[in-house]
Amino acid sequence: MKNQSIHIGFNLNFQWLQGRDFSAVINPLIAAGLTVLEIHLDFRFPEIADHLDFLCSQTVNTGLGICFHGPYLDPPFMVGFSGEKQSFLMAQWQPVIGLINKYASSNDIRTELVLDGSHGPDADMSNLLNDTVDISRWILEQCPELFIGIENLPTPRNPNNLVKYGEDRASILNAVNLVDHPRCGITWDMGHCVRNHVFELPSQEWVREVVHVHVHDVDEARQDHWPLNLGRTPYLEWIRFLITNNFSGTITAELNGDLYAGWTQKYIDAELLSTIQKIKSAIA
C-alpha cells in the first residue's frame, strides 16, 4: 500500500529551467509522482532573490508543496550566531524568514527547511554546535508552521581548514536533542552517507527523528548529486527502512544541474524523470 504521508520532491532552481516554461519542466515530473519542490534560499544577489519568489509562486499555483534548503554560503549563514554576531545574522536572515512564512504549508503540504550545521575555516566545534542549536530555536520561533531538518554533511574537501558541524550521525542527533523542539528533526542526506563511506543502517533512535530526506547518487570520485543511475546509493533499502519506522515527510531528489552541462536537454529530462519514478517505486 502506498504511504500517503510521504511526499516526493525535487530541488528546482534556475539551472533546470534554462529559459523553458515552468510547466514544461514540472508537468512530466508531476505525472510521475512529484508533489513538492525544494528551493535553495540563496539571497546573495538581488536578481536571485526575485527569482526565488517567482519559483515559489509558480510552485504554489501548480498545486505543489514547498520545502526549502537553508542558505549555507555567506551572506547569510550562521557562524557566530551564538555569540557577538547574532544581531547581525538575524538581520541577514530576515529575507529568508519572510519567504518561508509567505509560502509555508502551501497547498496543505508540510514545509521543511533543510539546515546545514554551522561551519567555517578553523572553527571550534563546540561553538559550531552552539550556533546550530541557537539558530534552529530562533528560526522555529520566527516560523510557526515550519519543520527543520538538520542535515548530515559530507566530509570537507579540505579537512585541514574547513570545520563543519554534522559530518556524522551522532552529532546530528545530538544537535536535534539539544534543540528539543517537536518541529526539529533530521534531514537524512543519503548521498552524503555514501560519500562519507557510511553504508550501515542508522539506529532506530536516529531514523525516527528524520523529517526530510535527500537522495542522489555518487560517482567513483565521490562527486555526489547525480541522478539515481549509478547504483551506489542504496536508496531502496534505506527508504524502506524509513517506512518501517513510520517516516512522514518529503523525499527530495537533490540533483546538481551544473554537473549536466554537457548533456542534451532530452537526456537531462529523461534522467530527472527516471529518478522521480525510482523514488515513487521505493515508497509504493
Rosetta silent file (secondary structure, phi, psi, omega in degrees, C-alpha in Angstrom):
SEQUENCE: MKNQSIHIGFNLNFQWLQGRDFSAVINPLIAAGLTVLEIHLDFRFPEIADHLDFLCSQTVNTGLGICFHGPYLDPPFMVGFSGEKQSFLMAQWQPVIGLINKYASSNDIRTELVLDGSHGPDADMSNLLNDTVDISRWILEQCPELFIGIENLPTPRNPNNLVKYGEDRASILNAVNLVDHPRCGITWDMGHCVRNHVFELPSQEWVREVVHVHVHDVDEARQDHWPLNLGRTPYLEWIRFLITNNFSGTITAELNGDLYAGWTQKYIDAELLSTIQKIKSAIA
SCORE:     score description
SCORE:     0.000 S_00000001
   1 L     0.000  137.304  179.391    0.000    0.000    0.000 S_00000001
   2 L   -68.636  136.316  178.698    1.289    3.459   -0.871 S_00000001
   3 L   -84.149  107.708 -174.128    2.312    5.549    2.127 S_00000001
   4 L   -73.484  -12.743 -178.597    0.250    8.751    1.751 S_00000001
   5 L   -86.291   -1.707 -179.256    2.293   10.631    4.373 S_00000001
   6 E  -105.846  128.892  176.723    5.405   10.652    2.170 S_00000001
   7 E  -107.490  155.548  179.101    5.877   13.307   -0.497 S_00000001
   8 E  -110.266  125.640 -176.590    8.290   13.284   -3.435 S_00000001
   9 E  -119.886  169.594  178.016   10.347   16.425   -4.031 S_00000001
  10 E  -149.100  138.944 -175.379   12.837   17.879   -6.470 S_00000001
  11 L   -88.283   77.629 -179.355   15.280   20.775   -5.944 S_00000001
  12 L   -70.922  137.101  169.212   14.209   23.073   -8.738 S_00000001
  13 L  -149.990 -175.323 -173.633   16.285   26.174   -9.473 S_00000001
  14 H   -61.672  -23.294 -179.776   17.140   28.373  -12.436 S_00000001
  15 H   -62.709  -31.483 -175.990   19.617   25.781  -13.756 S_00000001
  16 H   -82.756  -26.946 -176.155   16.766   23.435  -14.629 S_00000001
  17 H   -77.191  -47.907  175.467   14.565   25.975  -16.346 S_00000001
  18 L    47.495   46.313  176.985   17.146   27.370  -18.812 S_00000001
  19 L    81.904   -2.988 -179.502   14.603   29.652  -20.454 S_00000001
  20 L   -86.470  159.258  177.666   11.913   26.979  -20.707 S_00000001
  21 L   -64.911  140.182 -178.609    8.378   27.327  -19.462 S_00000001
  22 H   -53.360  -48.176 -176.315    7.924   26.249  -15.838 S_00000001
  23 H   -65.479  -29.769 -179.982    5.139   23.801  -16.693 S_00000001
  24 H   -65.268  -31.760  179.100    7.202   22.180  -19.450 S_00000001
  25 H   -82.449  -41.404 -168.703    9.781   21.130  -16.863 S_00000001
  26 H   -86.738  -39.065 -172.473    7.434   20.283  -13.991 S_00000001
  27 H   -57.164  -42.122  176.576    4.344   18.668  -15.514 S_00000001
  28 H   -62.865  -33.224  178.942    6.075   15.423  -16.620 S_00000001
  29 H   -72.644  -36.255  175.252    7.535   15.082  -13.109 S_00000001
  30 H   -62.118  -42.181  178.835    4.119   15.669  -11.521 S_00000001
  31 H   -61.518  -27.827 -179.787    2.708   12.915  -13.720 S_00000001
  32 H   -86.606   -8.197  176.958    5.450   10.630  -12.365 S_00000001
  33 L   127.437   -1.104  179.885    4.583   11.407   -8.715 S_00000001
  34 L   -63.989  133.891  178.086    6.220   14.735   -7.823 S_00000001
  35 L  -129.594   -9.479 -174.641    4.307   16.655   -5.129 S_00000001
  36 E  -141.246  143.365  167.350    6.891   19.104   -3.692 S_00000001
  37 E  -111.404  137.359  176.005    9.577   21.465   -4.948 S_00000001
  38 E  -106.583  128.964 -173.352   12.590   22.257   -2.761 S_00000001
  39 E  -120.890  128.847 -179.671   14.060   25.709   -3.264 S_00000001
  40 E   -78.735  123.053 -176.353   17.507   26.855   -2.124 S_00000001
  41 L   -85.125   73.170  179.918   17.233   30.128   -0.199 S_00000001
  42 L  -101.319  105.861 -176.588   20.257   31.844   -1.712 S_00000001
  43 L  -107.524   26.384 -175.623   19.852   35.602   -1.278 S_00000001
  44 L   -69.430  -27.054 -176.856   23.395   36.662   -2.179 S_00000001
  45 L  -128.197  138.958 -177.699   22.325   38.554   -5.298 S_00000001
  46 H   -55.891  -39.016 -177.825   19.168   40.695   -5.815 S_00000001
  47 H   -67.044  -29.447  176.632   18.295   39.009   -9.113 S_00000001
  48 H   -71.743  -37.879  178.731   18.331   35.602   -7.418 S_00000001
  49 H   -59.861  -43.216  177.233   16.003   36.873   -4.688 S_00000001
  50 H   -63.065  -39.022 -179.318   13.449   37.903   -7.311 S_00000001
  51 H   -65.479  -37.086 -179.556   13.825   34.541   -8.990 S_00000001
  52 H   -63.205  -43.840  179.058   13.178   32.688   -5.724 S_00000001
  53 H   -64.706  -36.797  176.244    9.853   34.424   -5.187 S_00000001
  54 H   -62.183  -46.437  179.647    8.913   33.630   -8.792 S_00000001
  55 H   -61.088  -42.424 -179.833    9.730   29.945   -8.293 S_00000001
  56 H   -63.171  -45.318 -178.711    7.695   29.840   -5.081 S_00000001
  57 H   -65.819  -39.586  176.880    4.648   31.482   -6.647 S_00000001
  58 H   -64.130  -38.926  179.098    4.799   29.191   -9.679 S_00000001
  59 H   -61.522  -48.287 -179.299    5.091   26.188   -7.369 S_00000001
  60 H   -63.506  -43.730 -179.003    2.007   27.166   -5.373 S_00000001
  61 H   -64.459  -24.611  178.786   -0.003   27.952   -8.498 S_00000001
  62 L   -82.904   -9.702  178.827    0.845   24.500   -9.851 S_00000001
  63 L    93.866   10.049 -178.283   -0.607   22.873   -6.739 S_00000001
  64 L   -93.672  160.666  170.371    2.670   21.650   -5.268 S_00000001
  65 E   -85.250  168.631 -178.982    4.053   21.952   -1.769 S_00000001
  66 E  -125.782  132.098  163.443    7.267   23.811   -0.951 S_00000001
  67 E  -119.194  162.557 -177.477   10.320   22.803    1.032 S_00000001
  68 E  -128.822  148.703  166.796   13.422   24.934    1.409 S_00000001
  69 E  -105.109  121.948 -178.848   17.162   24.435    1.666 S_00000001
  70 L   -64.409  158.914  177.934   18.582   26.988    4.050 S_00000001
  71 L   -65.342  143.421  176.047   21.473   29.219    2.998 S_00000001
  72 L  -134.172   10.182  175.028   24.913   27.780    3.574 S_00000001
  73 L  -120.880  148.844  178.614   27.067   30.431    1.875 S_00000001
  74 L   -82.222  145.496  -19.574   27.808   33.928    3.207 S_00000001
  75 L   -86.811  159.302  -10.805   25.786   36.074    3.379 S_00000001
  76 L   -99.978  159.141  170.089   23.812   34.958    5.311 S_00000001
  77 L  -142.033 -134.809 -173.167   24.786   31.915    7.302 S_00000001
  78 L  -141.847   -1.414 -178.704   25.241   31.182   10.976 S_00000001
  79 L   -61.205  121.620 -177.881   28.898   31.228   12.064 S_00000001
  80 L    93.337    4.126 -177.761   28.935   33.320   15.220 S_00000001
  81 L   -63.324  -31.480 -179.043   25.168   33.183   15.781 S_00000001
  82 L   -82.705    1.770 -178.279   25.666   32.002   19.358 S_00000001
  83 L  -127.637 -139.698 -170.709   27.999   34.942   20.040 S_00000001
  84 L   -72.115  -13.767 -179.592   28.504   38.578   19.185 S_00000001
  85 L   -89.785    5.701 -171.668   27.340   38.246   15.543 S_00000001
  86 H   -60.649  -48.435 -177.969   23.815   37.184   16.488 S_00000001
  87 H   -62.301  -42.078  178.034   22.042   40.505   15.858 S_00000001
  88 H   -61.580  -44.894 -177.847   23.839   40.969   12.541 S_00000001
  89 H   -69.974  -35.573  175.126   22.986   37.456   11.398 S_00000001
  90 H   -58.274  -42.634  178.645   19.342   37.788   12.447 S_00000001
  91 H   -65.386  -39.332  179.284   19.079   40.821   10.169 S_00000001
  92 H   -64.903  -30.052 -177.857   20.772   38.936    7.340 S_00000001
  93 H   -83.704   -7.793 -174.250   18.264   36.101    7.716 S_00000001
  94 H   -58.522  -41.488  176.163   15.156   38.314    7.530 S_00000001
  95 H   -61.190  -34.383  177.758   14.577   37.814    3.747 S_00000001
  96 H   -65.208  -49.200 -179.407   14.826   34.058    4.342 S_00000001
  97 H   -60.211  -42.478 -179.126   12.343   34.174    7.214 S_00000001
  98 H   -61.741  -43.398 -179.457    9.975   36.339    5.188 S_00000001
  99 H   -69.389  -39.670  177.367    9.897   33.993    2.210 S_00000001
 100 H   -58.146  -49.878 -176.730    9.432   30.922    4.407 S_00000001
 101 H   -68.625  -27.096  177.733    6.465   32.451    6.203 S_00000001
 102 H   -66.842  -35.368 -171.963    4.925   33.655    2.945 S_00000001
 103 H  -117.620    0.758 -177.847    4.802   30.163    1.481 S_00000001
 104 L   -59.573  140.239  178.114    4.881   27.745    4.442 S_00000001
 105 L    62.983   26.063  177.631    2.260   24.986    4.315 S_00000001
 106 H   -60.016  138.970  179.885    1.247   25.875    0.768 S_00000001
 107 H    54.548   31.497  174.896   -1.417   23.561   -0.641 S_00000001
 108 H    59.651   30.522  175.411   -1.687   21.922    2.807 S_00000001
 109 L  -114.147  133.566 -176.152    1.697   20.206    2.482 S_00000001
 110 L   -60.260  134.939  176.974    4.184   20.479    5.345 S_00000001
 111 E   -96.521  127.365 -179.334    7.110   22.812    4.692 S_00000001
 112 E  -119.909  135.994  177.493   10.506   21.510    5.789 S_00000001
 113 E  -105.634  119.968  173.351   13.738   23.506    5.929 S_00000001
 114 E   -79.744  121.570 -176.038   16.980   21.641    5.321 S_00000001
 115 E  -120.831  117.159  172.581   19.523   23.252    7.631 S_00000001
 116 E   -74.002  143.228  172.579   23.260   22.631    7.387 S_00000001
 117 L   -64.970  158.925 -178.991   25.139   22.754   10.645 S_00000001
 118 L   -61.656  145.470  175.315   27.403   25.726   11.191 S_00000001
 119 E  -156.271  153.157 -179.769   30.821   25.587    9.578 S_00000001
 120 E  -171.447  164.787 -179.127   33.783   27.816    8.943 S_00000001
 121 E   -63.068  128.129  174.282   37.575   27.854    8.469 S_00000001
 122 L    54.239   34.109 -175.910   39.487   26.675   11.535 S_00000001
 123 L   -82.167  157.563  176.219   36.318   26.924   13.648 S_00000001
 124 L   -85.624  129.135 -173.342   35.826   25.490   17.122 S_00000001
 125 H   -63.848  -37.179  179.475   33.411   22.539   17.067 S_00000001
 126 H   -66.414  -36.198  176.011   31.673   23.450   20.328 S_00000001
 127 H   -66.631  -38.518  178.749   30.972   26.952   19.001 S_00000001
 128 H   -64.403  -39.411  175.928   29.602   25.464   15.785 S_00000001
 129 H   -61.601  -45.832 -179.811   27.243   23.240   17.786 S_00000001
 130 H   -62.252  -41.661  175.895   26.011   26.243   19.767 S_00000001
 131 H   -56.163  -48.262 -175.508   25.454   28.204   16.534 S_00000001
 132 H   -62.686  -44.970 -179.238   23.450   25.335   15.070 S_00000001
 133 H   -67.709  -46.545 -175.629   21.260   24.850   18.136 S_00000001
 134 H   -66.476  -41.599 -179.038   20.633   28.544   18.777 S_00000001
 135 H   -71.584  -32.363  176.562   19.718   29.436   15.201 S_00000001
 136 H   -62.047  -46.164  178.952   17.433   26.402   14.939 S_00000001
 137 H   -61.685  -41.976 -178.572   15.493   27.531   18.011 S_00000001
 138 H   -65.987  -44.611  178.962   15.276   31.093   16.681 S_00000001
 139 H   -60.886  -42.312  179.454   14.064   30.037   13.213 S_00000001
 140 H   -63.748  -35.022  174.889   11.390   27.837   14.774 S_00000001
 141 H   -66.534  -39.345 -177.057   10.201   30.801   16.869 S_00000001
 142 H   -75.733  -26.163 -172.603   10.088   33.011   13.778 S_00000001
 143 L  -124.605   87.563 -170.653    8.362   30.429   11.544 S_00000001
 144 L   -69.126  -14.635  179.432    5.471   28.790   13.414 S_00000001
 145 L  -105.218    3.309 -172.569    4.474   26.430   10.585 S_00000001
 146 E   -93.393  141.976  166.052    7.981   25.273    9.658 S_00000001
 147 E  -104.512  141.643  176.884    9.737   21.980   10.374 S_00000001
 148 E  -111.405  135.970  170.984   13.562   21.971   10.436 S_00000001
 149 E  -120.212  108.870  178.044   15.722   19.016    9.462 S_00000001
 150 E   -73.922  129.835 -166.627   19.388   19.400   10.449 S_00000001
 151 E   -96.514  138.367  169.211   21.387   17.717    7.692 S_00000001
 152 L   -72.071  129.284 -170.984   24.206   15.197    7.866 S_00000001
 153 L  -102.460  155.693  174.340   27.061   16.793    5.908 S_00000001
 154 L   -76.317  156.277  175.605   29.763   15.366    3.639 S_00000001
 155 L   -64.535  144.285 -175.401   33.359   15.426    4.782 S_00000001
 156 L   -69.467  153.152  176.994   35.066   18.620    3.571 S_00000001
 157 L   -71.059  -23.553  177.121   37.279   18.669    0.515 S_00000001
 158 L  -126.218   80.630 -172.304   39.900   20.450    2.622 S_00000001
 159 L   -66.694  -16.967 -179.956   39.660   18.847    6.076 S_00000001
 160 L   -79.902   -8.703 -175.944   42.677   20.749    7.440 S_00000001
 161 L  -124.028  -54.276 -175.279   40.888   24.088    7.067 S_00000001
 162 E   -83.648  123.505  179.662   37.125   23.836    6.833 S_00000001
 163 E  -110.559  127.558 -178.509   35.434   22.610   10.020 S_00000001
 164 E  -121.317  141.964  170.110   31.787   21.504    9.793 S_00000001
 165 L   -93.246  124.861  174.821   29.310   20.541   12.458 S_00000001
 166 L   110.897   28.061  179.908   27.321   17.458   11.488 S_00000001
 167 L   -83.694   -7.467  177.809   29.603   15.193    9.483 S_00000001
 168 L  -133.361  160.735 -174.871   28.489   12.104   11.407 S_00000001
 169 H   -63.689  -38.902 -176.616   25.121   10.800   12.537 S_00000001
 170 H   -62.111  -39.301 -178.402   25.799   11.091   16.265 S_00000001
 171 H   -67.535  -36.229  178.077   26.494   14.828   16.050 S_00000001
 172 H   -64.963  -46.929  178.647   23.250   15.456   14.153 S_00000001
 173 H   -61.418  -37.678  178.513   21.198   13.565   16.734 S_00000001
 174 H   -61.524  -45.169  179.841   22.983   15.474   19.499 S_00000001
 175 H   -63.293  -44.129  179.603   22.024   18.831   17.955 S_00000001
 176 H   -61.222  -43.309  179.400   18.393   17.762   17.490 S_00000001
 177 H   -63.865  -35.766  179.646   18.189   16.601   21.095 S_00000001
 178 H   -72.854  -36.431  175.084   19.631   19.919   22.302 S_00000001
 179 H   -62.126  -43.043  171.567   17.177   21.963   20.227 S_00000001
 180 L    54.677   58.184 -178.027   14.483   19.840   21.876 S_00000001
 181 L  -136.244  138.244 -176.630   11.556   21.050   19.771 S_00000001
 182 L   -64.142  -16.447  178.679    8.717   18.990   18.253 S_00000001
 183 L  -105.582   19.094  176.047    9.294   20.614   14.844 S_00000001
 184 E  -118.860  127.178  178.205   13.045   19.917   14.740 S_00000001
 185 E  -146.567 -147.649 -173.016   14.440   16.673   13.385 S_00000001
 186 E  -115.077  139.661  161.188   16.969   15.294   10.920 S_00000001
 187 E   -96.756  115.974  178.043   17.467   15.632    7.200 S_00000001
 188 E   -89.363  105.510  174.503   18.943   12.317    6.113 S_00000001
 189 E   -91.690  104.217 -174.276   21.116   13.023    3.080 S_00000001
 190 H   -68.598  -37.187  177.877   21.679    9.547    1.700 S_00000001
 191 H   -64.179  -35.747  177.311   24.223   10.653   -0.894 S_00000001
 192 H   -65.603  -35.633  175.265   26.331   12.284    1.812 S_00000001
 193 H   -60.406  -45.477 -179.950   26.395    8.972    3.677 S_00000001
 194 H   -63.205  -44.375  179.236   27.726    7.255    0.554 S_00000001
 195 H   -60.239  -32.963  179.595   30.303    9.988    0.014 S_00000001
 196 L   -89.541    7.074 -179.976   31.429    9.502    3.633 S_00000001
 197 L    61.745   38.521  177.019   31.554    5.687    3.176 S_00000001
 198 L  -111.783  109.463 -175.022   28.742    5.123    5.694 S_00000001
 199 L  -117.280  -11.898 -179.701   26.521    2.293    4.495 S_00000001
 200 L   -72.855  153.119  176.568   25.105    0.724    7.650 S_00000001
 201 L   -65.610  143.375  175.181   21.537    1.451    8.630 S_00000001
 202 L   -71.641  168.058  176.985   21.158    4.136   11.301 S_00000001
 203 L   -68.316  160.303  175.381   19.768    3.339   14.715 S_00000001
 204 H   -64.122  -35.840  177.005   16.032    3.411   15.296 S_00000001
 205 H   -58.513  -41.074 -178.350   16.540    6.348   17.669 S_00000001
 206 H   -72.495  -49.618 -173.171   18.175    8.270   14.807 S_00000001
 207 H   -66.971  -27.890  179.430   15.848    7.298   11.984 S_00000001
 208 L   -74.428   -7.838  173.624   12.739    8.150   13.991 S_00000001
 209 L   -93.928   -3.020 -176.139   13.958   11.758   14.130 S_00000001
 210 E   -73.198  126.509  177.832   14.117   12.050   10.322 S_00000001
 211 E  -116.543   -9.646 -177.180   11.692   14.647    8.939 S_00000001
 212 E  -155.770  152.844 -177.200   13.190   15.143    5.472 S_00000001
 213 E  -135.496  140.273  166.740   15.363   13.158    3.047 S_00000001
 214 E  -112.670  133.682  177.719   17.803   13.987    0.248 S_00000001
 215 E  -131.538  135.734  178.534   18.569   11.243   -2.230 S_00000001
 216 L  -168.035  166.282 -178.022   21.099   11.301   -5.066 S_00000001
 217 E  -100.649  168.398 -173.749   23.869    9.131   -6.462 S_00000001
 218 L  -134.236  135.834 -178.577   27.652    9.371   -6.083 S_00000001
 219 L   -92.005 -177.296 -175.348   30.354    8.605   -8.649 S_00000001
 220 L   -65.036  -24.187  179.436   33.740    6.912   -8.211 S_00000001
 221 L   -89.257    9.380 -179.266   35.416   10.253   -7.497 S_00000001
 222 L    70.199   19.332  171.256   32.956   10.887   -4.606 S_00000001
 223 L   -78.553  124.147 -177.469   31.109   13.543   -6.568 S_00000001
 224 L  -101.778 -175.857  177.869   27.545   13.484   -5.304 S_00000001
 225 L    71.257   30.751  169.340   24.195   14.866   -6.524 S_00000001
 226 E   -88.680  158.384  171.074   23.928   12.704   -9.643 S_00000001
 227 L   -59.461  164.917 -176.997   20.604   11.161  -10.713 S_00000001
 228 L   -79.485   68.007 -179.116   19.884    7.664   -9.392 S_00000001
 229 L  -130.785    4.596 -177.322   21.603    5.875  -12.258 S_00000001
 230 L  -101.878  -17.597  175.998   24.994    4.843  -10.827 S_00000001
 231 L    77.647   16.189 -177.526   23.828    2.198   -8.348 S_00000001
 232 L   -98.440  -22.536  178.731   25.987    3.385   -5.449 S_00000001
 233 L   -95.234  117.128 -178.221   23.323    4.831   -3.157 S_00000001
 234 L   -78.437   56.414 -172.567   21.258    2.037   -1.538 S_00000001
 235 H   -61.769  -35.146 -176.837   18.184    4.258   -1.553 S_00000001
 236 H   -63.402  -47.596  178.223   15.706    1.406   -1.872 S_00000001
 237 H   -63.099  -43.362 -175.288   16.874   -0.316    1.332 S_00000001
 238 H   -70.928  -39.526  178.152   17.153    2.967    3.217 S_00000001
 239 H   -65.596  -41.071  178.739   13.750    4.324    2.147 S_00000001
 240 H   -65.673  -33.416  174.840   12.067    1.067    3.115 S_00000001
 241 H   -65.082  -40.182  174.934   13.808    1.253    6.492 S_00000001
 242 H   -58.814  -46.461 -176.696   12.366    4.747    6.918 S_00000001
 243 H   -63.214  -40.624  178.935    8.884    3.498    6.095 S_00000001
 244 H   -66.181  -17.792  178.025    9.099    0.655    8.614 S_00000001
 245 L  -107.340   25.823  169.635    9.944    3.323   11.218 S_00000001
 246 L    64.278   37.251  177.063    6.892    5.450   10.350 S_00000001
 247 L   -62.784  138.524  173.060    8.656    8.190    8.383 S_00000001
 248 L  -137.083  123.835 -178.652    6.497   11.119    7.366 S_00000001
 249 E   158.202 -162.749 -177.255    7.917   13.937    5.244 S_00000001
 250 E  -107.674  134.526  171.925    9.396   14.711    1.838 S_00000001
 251 E  -103.400  111.958 -173.615   11.997   12.667   -0.021 S_00000001
 252 E  -103.810  129.319  168.116   13.765   15.104   -2.357 S_00000001
 253 E   -76.130  103.540 -175.772   15.818   14.208   -5.405 S_00000001
 254 L  -100.202   96.254 -173.241   18.634   16.696   -4.774 S_00000001
 255 L  -112.275  151.606 -176.101   20.486   16.938   -8.067 S_00000001
 256 L  -104.633  107.047 -177.339   23.201   19.344   -9.215 S_00000001
 257 H   -62.567  -25.612 -179.755   22.378   20.977  -12.539 S_00000001
 258 H   -64.604  -25.357 -177.546   25.976   22.140  -13.030 S_00000001
 259 H   -70.657  -18.655 -169.432   27.069   18.515  -13.472 S_00000001
 260 H  -107.776   22.426 -174.300   24.976   18.048  -16.613 S_00000001
 261 L   -58.600  -30.854 -178.119   26.252   20.983  -18.681 S_00000001
 262 L   -91.242    0.540 -178.140   27.390   18.679  -21.488 S_00000001
 263 L   -87.442  152.625  172.832   24.176   16.635  -21.645 S_00000001
 264 L   -72.827  154.339  179.995   21.397   17.169  -24.143 S_00000001
 265 H   -62.012  -35.724  179.548   18.158   18.537  -22.720 S_00000001
 266 H   -62.818  -40.945 -179.636   16.360   15.380  -23.755 S_00000001
 267 H   -70.381  -40.069  177.086   18.790   13.226  -21.763 S_00000001
 268 H   -58.530  -48.905 -179.048   18.593   15.526  -18.713 S_00000001
 269 H   -59.621  -39.123 -179.800   14.797   15.351  -18.746 S_00000001
 270 H   -66.109  -38.956  179.994   14.904   11.565  -19.011 S_00000001
 271 H   -70.427  -38.485  175.799   17.265   11.262  -16.020 S_00000001
 272 H   -61.426  -48.037 -178.623   15.132   13.575  -13.888 S_00000001
 273 H   -61.326  -43.353 -179.795   12.014   11.607  -14.744 S_00000001
 274 H   -62.139  -39.590 -179.787   13.714    8.285  -14.041 S_00000001
 275 H   -65.484  -43.280  177.371   14.890    9.461  -10.609 S_00000001
 276 H   -62.810  -41.902  179.081   11.384   10.583   -9.595 S_00000001
 277 H   -62.709  -37.655  179.570    9.964    7.279  -10.808 S_00000001
 278 H   -68.127  -37.437  176.716   12.505    5.324   -8.753 S_00000001
 279 H   -66.016  -43.375  179.655   11.604    7.224   -5.578 S_00000001
 280 H   -60.738  -41.685  178.769    7.921    6.620   -6.218 S_00000001
 281 H   -64.088  -35.510 -177.898    8.547    2.890   -6.676 S_00000001
 282 H   -67.205  -31.184 -178.208   10.555    2.807   -3.442 S_00000001
 283 H   -96.684   -0.599 -177.511    7.672    4.190   -1.357 S_00000001
 284 L   -67.931    0.000    0.000    4.913    2.195   -3.078 S_00000001
